[in-house]
Short mmCIF file of C-alpha atoms in Angstrom, two decimals:
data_model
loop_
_atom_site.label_atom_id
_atom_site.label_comp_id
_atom_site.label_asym_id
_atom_site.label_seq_id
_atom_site.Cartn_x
_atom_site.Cartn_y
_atom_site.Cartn_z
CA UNK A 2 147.21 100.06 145.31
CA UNK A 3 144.66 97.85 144.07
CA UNK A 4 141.09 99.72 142.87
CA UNK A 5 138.42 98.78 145.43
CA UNK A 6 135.86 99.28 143.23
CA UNK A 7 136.75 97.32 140.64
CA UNK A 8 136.94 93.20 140.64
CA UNK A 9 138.86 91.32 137.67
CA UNK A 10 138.05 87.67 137.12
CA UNK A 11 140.26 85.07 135.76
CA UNK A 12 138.52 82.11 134.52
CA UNK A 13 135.24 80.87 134.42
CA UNK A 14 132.68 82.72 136.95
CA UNK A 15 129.43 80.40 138.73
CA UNK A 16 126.99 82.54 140.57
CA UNK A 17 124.73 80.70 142.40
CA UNK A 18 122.23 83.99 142.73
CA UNK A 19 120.58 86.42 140.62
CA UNK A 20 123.22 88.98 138.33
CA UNK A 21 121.88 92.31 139.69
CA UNK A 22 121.98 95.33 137.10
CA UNK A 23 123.15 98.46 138.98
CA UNK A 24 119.51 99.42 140.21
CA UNK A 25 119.95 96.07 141.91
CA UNK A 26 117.19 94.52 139.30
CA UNK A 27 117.40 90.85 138.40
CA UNK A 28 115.70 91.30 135.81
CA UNK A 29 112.94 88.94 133.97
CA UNK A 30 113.30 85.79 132.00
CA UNK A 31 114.34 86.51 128.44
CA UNK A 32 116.42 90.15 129.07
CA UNK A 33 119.51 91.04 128.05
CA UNK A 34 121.96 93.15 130.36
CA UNK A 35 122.85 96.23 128.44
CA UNK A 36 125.43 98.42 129.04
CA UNK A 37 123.79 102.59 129.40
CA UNK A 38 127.39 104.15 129.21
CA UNK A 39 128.67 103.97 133.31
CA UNK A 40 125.36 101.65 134.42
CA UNK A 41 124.08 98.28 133.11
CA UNK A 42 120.22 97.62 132.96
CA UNK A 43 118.56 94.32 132.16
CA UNK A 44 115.82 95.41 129.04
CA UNK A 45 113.86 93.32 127.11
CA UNK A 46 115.53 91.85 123.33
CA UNK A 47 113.46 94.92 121.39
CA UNK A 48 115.17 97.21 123.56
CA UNK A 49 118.43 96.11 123.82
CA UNK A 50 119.41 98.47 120.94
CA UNK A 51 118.13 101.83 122.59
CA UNK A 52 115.23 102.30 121.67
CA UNK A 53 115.89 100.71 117.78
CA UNK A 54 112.89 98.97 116.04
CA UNK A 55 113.59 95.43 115.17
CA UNK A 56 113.11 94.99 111.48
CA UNK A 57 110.49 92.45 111.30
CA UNK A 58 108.31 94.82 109.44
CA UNK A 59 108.64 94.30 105.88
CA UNK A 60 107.42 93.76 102.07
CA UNK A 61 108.29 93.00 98.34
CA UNK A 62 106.11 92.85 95.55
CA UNK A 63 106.99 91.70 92.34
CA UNK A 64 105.80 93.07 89.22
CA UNK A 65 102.23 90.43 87.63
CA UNK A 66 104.16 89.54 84.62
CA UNK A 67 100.85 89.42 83.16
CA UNK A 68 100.64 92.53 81.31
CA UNK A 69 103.88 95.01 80.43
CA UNK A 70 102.69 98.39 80.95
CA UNK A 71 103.84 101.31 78.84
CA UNK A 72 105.18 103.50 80.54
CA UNK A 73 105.92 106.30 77.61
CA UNK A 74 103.42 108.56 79.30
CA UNK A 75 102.77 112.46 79.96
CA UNK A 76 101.88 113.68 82.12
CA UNK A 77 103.67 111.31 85.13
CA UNK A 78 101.33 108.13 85.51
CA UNK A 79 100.85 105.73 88.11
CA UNK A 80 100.26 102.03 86.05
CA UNK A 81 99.14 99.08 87.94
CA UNK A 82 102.28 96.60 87.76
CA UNK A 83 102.63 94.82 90.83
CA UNK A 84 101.24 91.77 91.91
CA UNK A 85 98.63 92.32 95.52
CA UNK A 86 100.39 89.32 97.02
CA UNK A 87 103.36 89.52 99.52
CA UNK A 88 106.60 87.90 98.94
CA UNK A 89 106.96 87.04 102.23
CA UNK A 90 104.86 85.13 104.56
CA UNK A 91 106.32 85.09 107.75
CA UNK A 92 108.02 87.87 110.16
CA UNK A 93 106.60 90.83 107.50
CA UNK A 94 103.80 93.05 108.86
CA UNK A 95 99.54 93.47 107.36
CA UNK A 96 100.77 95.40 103.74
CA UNK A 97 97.67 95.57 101.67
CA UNK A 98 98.22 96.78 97.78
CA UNK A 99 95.76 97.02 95.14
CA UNK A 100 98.41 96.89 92.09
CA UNK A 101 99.06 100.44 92.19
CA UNK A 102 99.95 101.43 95.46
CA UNK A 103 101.52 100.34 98.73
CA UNK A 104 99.72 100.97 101.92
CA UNK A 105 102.06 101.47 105.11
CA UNK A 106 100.61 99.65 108.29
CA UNK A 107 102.44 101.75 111.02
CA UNK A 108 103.88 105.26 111.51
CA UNK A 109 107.83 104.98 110.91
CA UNK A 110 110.79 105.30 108.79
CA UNK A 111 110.75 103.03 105.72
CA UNK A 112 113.91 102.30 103.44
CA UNK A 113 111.94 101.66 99.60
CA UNK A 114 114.01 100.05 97.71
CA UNK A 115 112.82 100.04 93.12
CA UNK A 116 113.63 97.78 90.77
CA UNK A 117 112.06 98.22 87.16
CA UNK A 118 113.10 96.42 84.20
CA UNK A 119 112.19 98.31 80.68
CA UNK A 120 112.21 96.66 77.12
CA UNK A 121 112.48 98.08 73.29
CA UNK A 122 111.31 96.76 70.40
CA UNK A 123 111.50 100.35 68.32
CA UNK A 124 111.72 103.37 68.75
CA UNK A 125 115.52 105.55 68.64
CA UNK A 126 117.07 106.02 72.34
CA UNK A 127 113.72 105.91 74.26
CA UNK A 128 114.21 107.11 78.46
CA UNK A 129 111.93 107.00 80.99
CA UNK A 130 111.55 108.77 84.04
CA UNK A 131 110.38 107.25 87.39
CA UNK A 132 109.68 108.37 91.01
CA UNK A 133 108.65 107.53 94.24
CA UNK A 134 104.73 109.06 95.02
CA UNK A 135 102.75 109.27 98.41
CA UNK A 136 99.33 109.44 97.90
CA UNK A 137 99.38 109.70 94.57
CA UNK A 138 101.92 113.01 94.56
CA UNK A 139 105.43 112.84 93.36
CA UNK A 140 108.58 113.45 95.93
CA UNK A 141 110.52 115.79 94.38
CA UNK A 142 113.96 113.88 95.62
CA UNK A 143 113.18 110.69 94.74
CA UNK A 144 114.15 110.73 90.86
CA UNK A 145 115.61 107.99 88.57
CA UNK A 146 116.78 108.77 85.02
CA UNK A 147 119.18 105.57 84.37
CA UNK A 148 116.56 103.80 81.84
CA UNK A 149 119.05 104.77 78.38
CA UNK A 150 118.23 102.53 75.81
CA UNK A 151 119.81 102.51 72.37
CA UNK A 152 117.49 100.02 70.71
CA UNK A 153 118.94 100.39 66.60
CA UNK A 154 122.46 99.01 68.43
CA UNK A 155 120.62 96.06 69.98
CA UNK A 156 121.11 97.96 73.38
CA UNK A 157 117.10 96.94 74.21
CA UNK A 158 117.18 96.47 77.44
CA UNK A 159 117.65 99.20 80.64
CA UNK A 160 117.08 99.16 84.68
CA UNK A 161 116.02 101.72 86.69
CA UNK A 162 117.01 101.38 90.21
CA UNK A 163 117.11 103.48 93.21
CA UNK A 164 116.38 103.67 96.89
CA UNK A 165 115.39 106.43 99.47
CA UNK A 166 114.19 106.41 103.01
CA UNK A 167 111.02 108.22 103.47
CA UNK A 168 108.81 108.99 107.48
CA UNK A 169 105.65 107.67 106.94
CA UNK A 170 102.59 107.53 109.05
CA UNK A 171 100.30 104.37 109.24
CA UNK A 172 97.71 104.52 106.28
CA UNK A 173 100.22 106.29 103.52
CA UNK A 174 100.37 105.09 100.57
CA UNK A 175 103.08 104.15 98.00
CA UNK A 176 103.47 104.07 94.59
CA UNK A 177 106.16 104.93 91.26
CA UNK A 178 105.37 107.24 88.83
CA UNK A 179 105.72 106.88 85.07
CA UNK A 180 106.59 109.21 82.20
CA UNK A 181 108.29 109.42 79.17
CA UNK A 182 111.69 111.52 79.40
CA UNK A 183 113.41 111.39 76.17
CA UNK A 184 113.18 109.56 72.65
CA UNK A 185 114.15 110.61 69.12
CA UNK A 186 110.78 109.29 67.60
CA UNK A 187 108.16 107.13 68.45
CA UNK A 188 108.94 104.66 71.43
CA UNK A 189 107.59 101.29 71.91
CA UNK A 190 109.38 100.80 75.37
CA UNK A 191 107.60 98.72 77.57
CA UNK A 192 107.86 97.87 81.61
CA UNK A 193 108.65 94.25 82.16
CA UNK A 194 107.13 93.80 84.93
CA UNK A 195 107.92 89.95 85.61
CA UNK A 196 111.33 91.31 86.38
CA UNK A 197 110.43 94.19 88.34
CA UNK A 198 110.25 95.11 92.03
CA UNK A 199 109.38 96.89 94.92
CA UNK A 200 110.95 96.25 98.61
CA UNK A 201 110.10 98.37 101.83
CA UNK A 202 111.98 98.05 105.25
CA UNK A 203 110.74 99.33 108.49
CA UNK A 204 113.96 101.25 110.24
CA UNK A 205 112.60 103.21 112.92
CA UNK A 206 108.86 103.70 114.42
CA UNK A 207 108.14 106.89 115.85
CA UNK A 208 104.99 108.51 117.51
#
């Protein structure tokens, strides 16, 4: 016996009416029916992903590539290294940073994303250590120790790289902390900042 409550289509389908979600809603110009499970509801493009923030709220700063910092410090240091201008122009949200730090323009979840690029030009197997601040205080998670450089066997360059995903509430501010880790004798690592970066994604707002 056929199901009465269900209607299988064949083919092409023409209404010449309003598709009705199942509170009977035809919903407004520019919706999206989405499917709740064992419903359908027409909801507006930002919500069609439950609730999900669209990620339109972004940054990058590059590093001046003015100066090259040394970052062969103790105690940890924040050093001024990016450039105050945005990347990108369009689609990215009001970032304001004053070459140190980073401040967030909404309350949310925020995937940072590091790129630094260190330098040798002495110095025996020079490391430094780098992580992720808010307000000026180190996260205790957040650290990179991948900078190895081995500068007598013309290994003088090193990356450090690394990402985490942090809650932040509008007005918090971000920045990397600096400080030498390891070296046989005197270091003359430097930052390269022309070749370094910082990116931060908006995942999730809360309230």
């Amino acid at each position: 016996m056929a199901n009465l409550n269900e209607t299988k289509i064949y083919g092409s389908l023409e209404l010449d009416g309003p598709l009705l979600d199942s509170t009977g809603s035809a919903g407004t110009s520019g919706q999206v029916l989405l499917s709740t499970g064992g419903t359908t509801k027409w909801v507006s493009v930002s919500g069609a992903s439950s609730g999900s923030t669209p990620l339109n709220t972004y940054c990058q700063f590059n590093g001046t590539g003015v100066t090259d910092p040394d970052p062969f410090v103790t105690p940890e240091t924040e050093l001024a290294w990016m450039n105050t201008s945005n990347v990108f122009t369009t689609n990215s949200a009001s970032w304001t940073n004053n070459g140190t730090r980073i401040t967030v323009p909404s309350n949310g979840f925020y995937l940072i994303t590091v790129s630094l690029y260190y330098f040798c030009t002495s110095g025996i197997r020079p490391t430094i250590k780098n992580r992720l601040a808010i307000d000026g205080t180190g996260i205790a998670d957040t650290f990179c120790r991948n900078t190895y450089i081995r500068q007598a066997q013309e290994h003088r360059e090193s990356t450090a790289n690394f990402q985490s995903i942090l809650r932040l509430a509008s007005g918090k501010q971000i920045s990397i902390l600096f400080q030498k880790d390891a070296s046989d004798n005197t270091s003359n690592i430097k930052l390269d900042a022309s070749k370094s970066s910082i990116s931060i994604i908006k995942v999730k707002s809360y309230t």
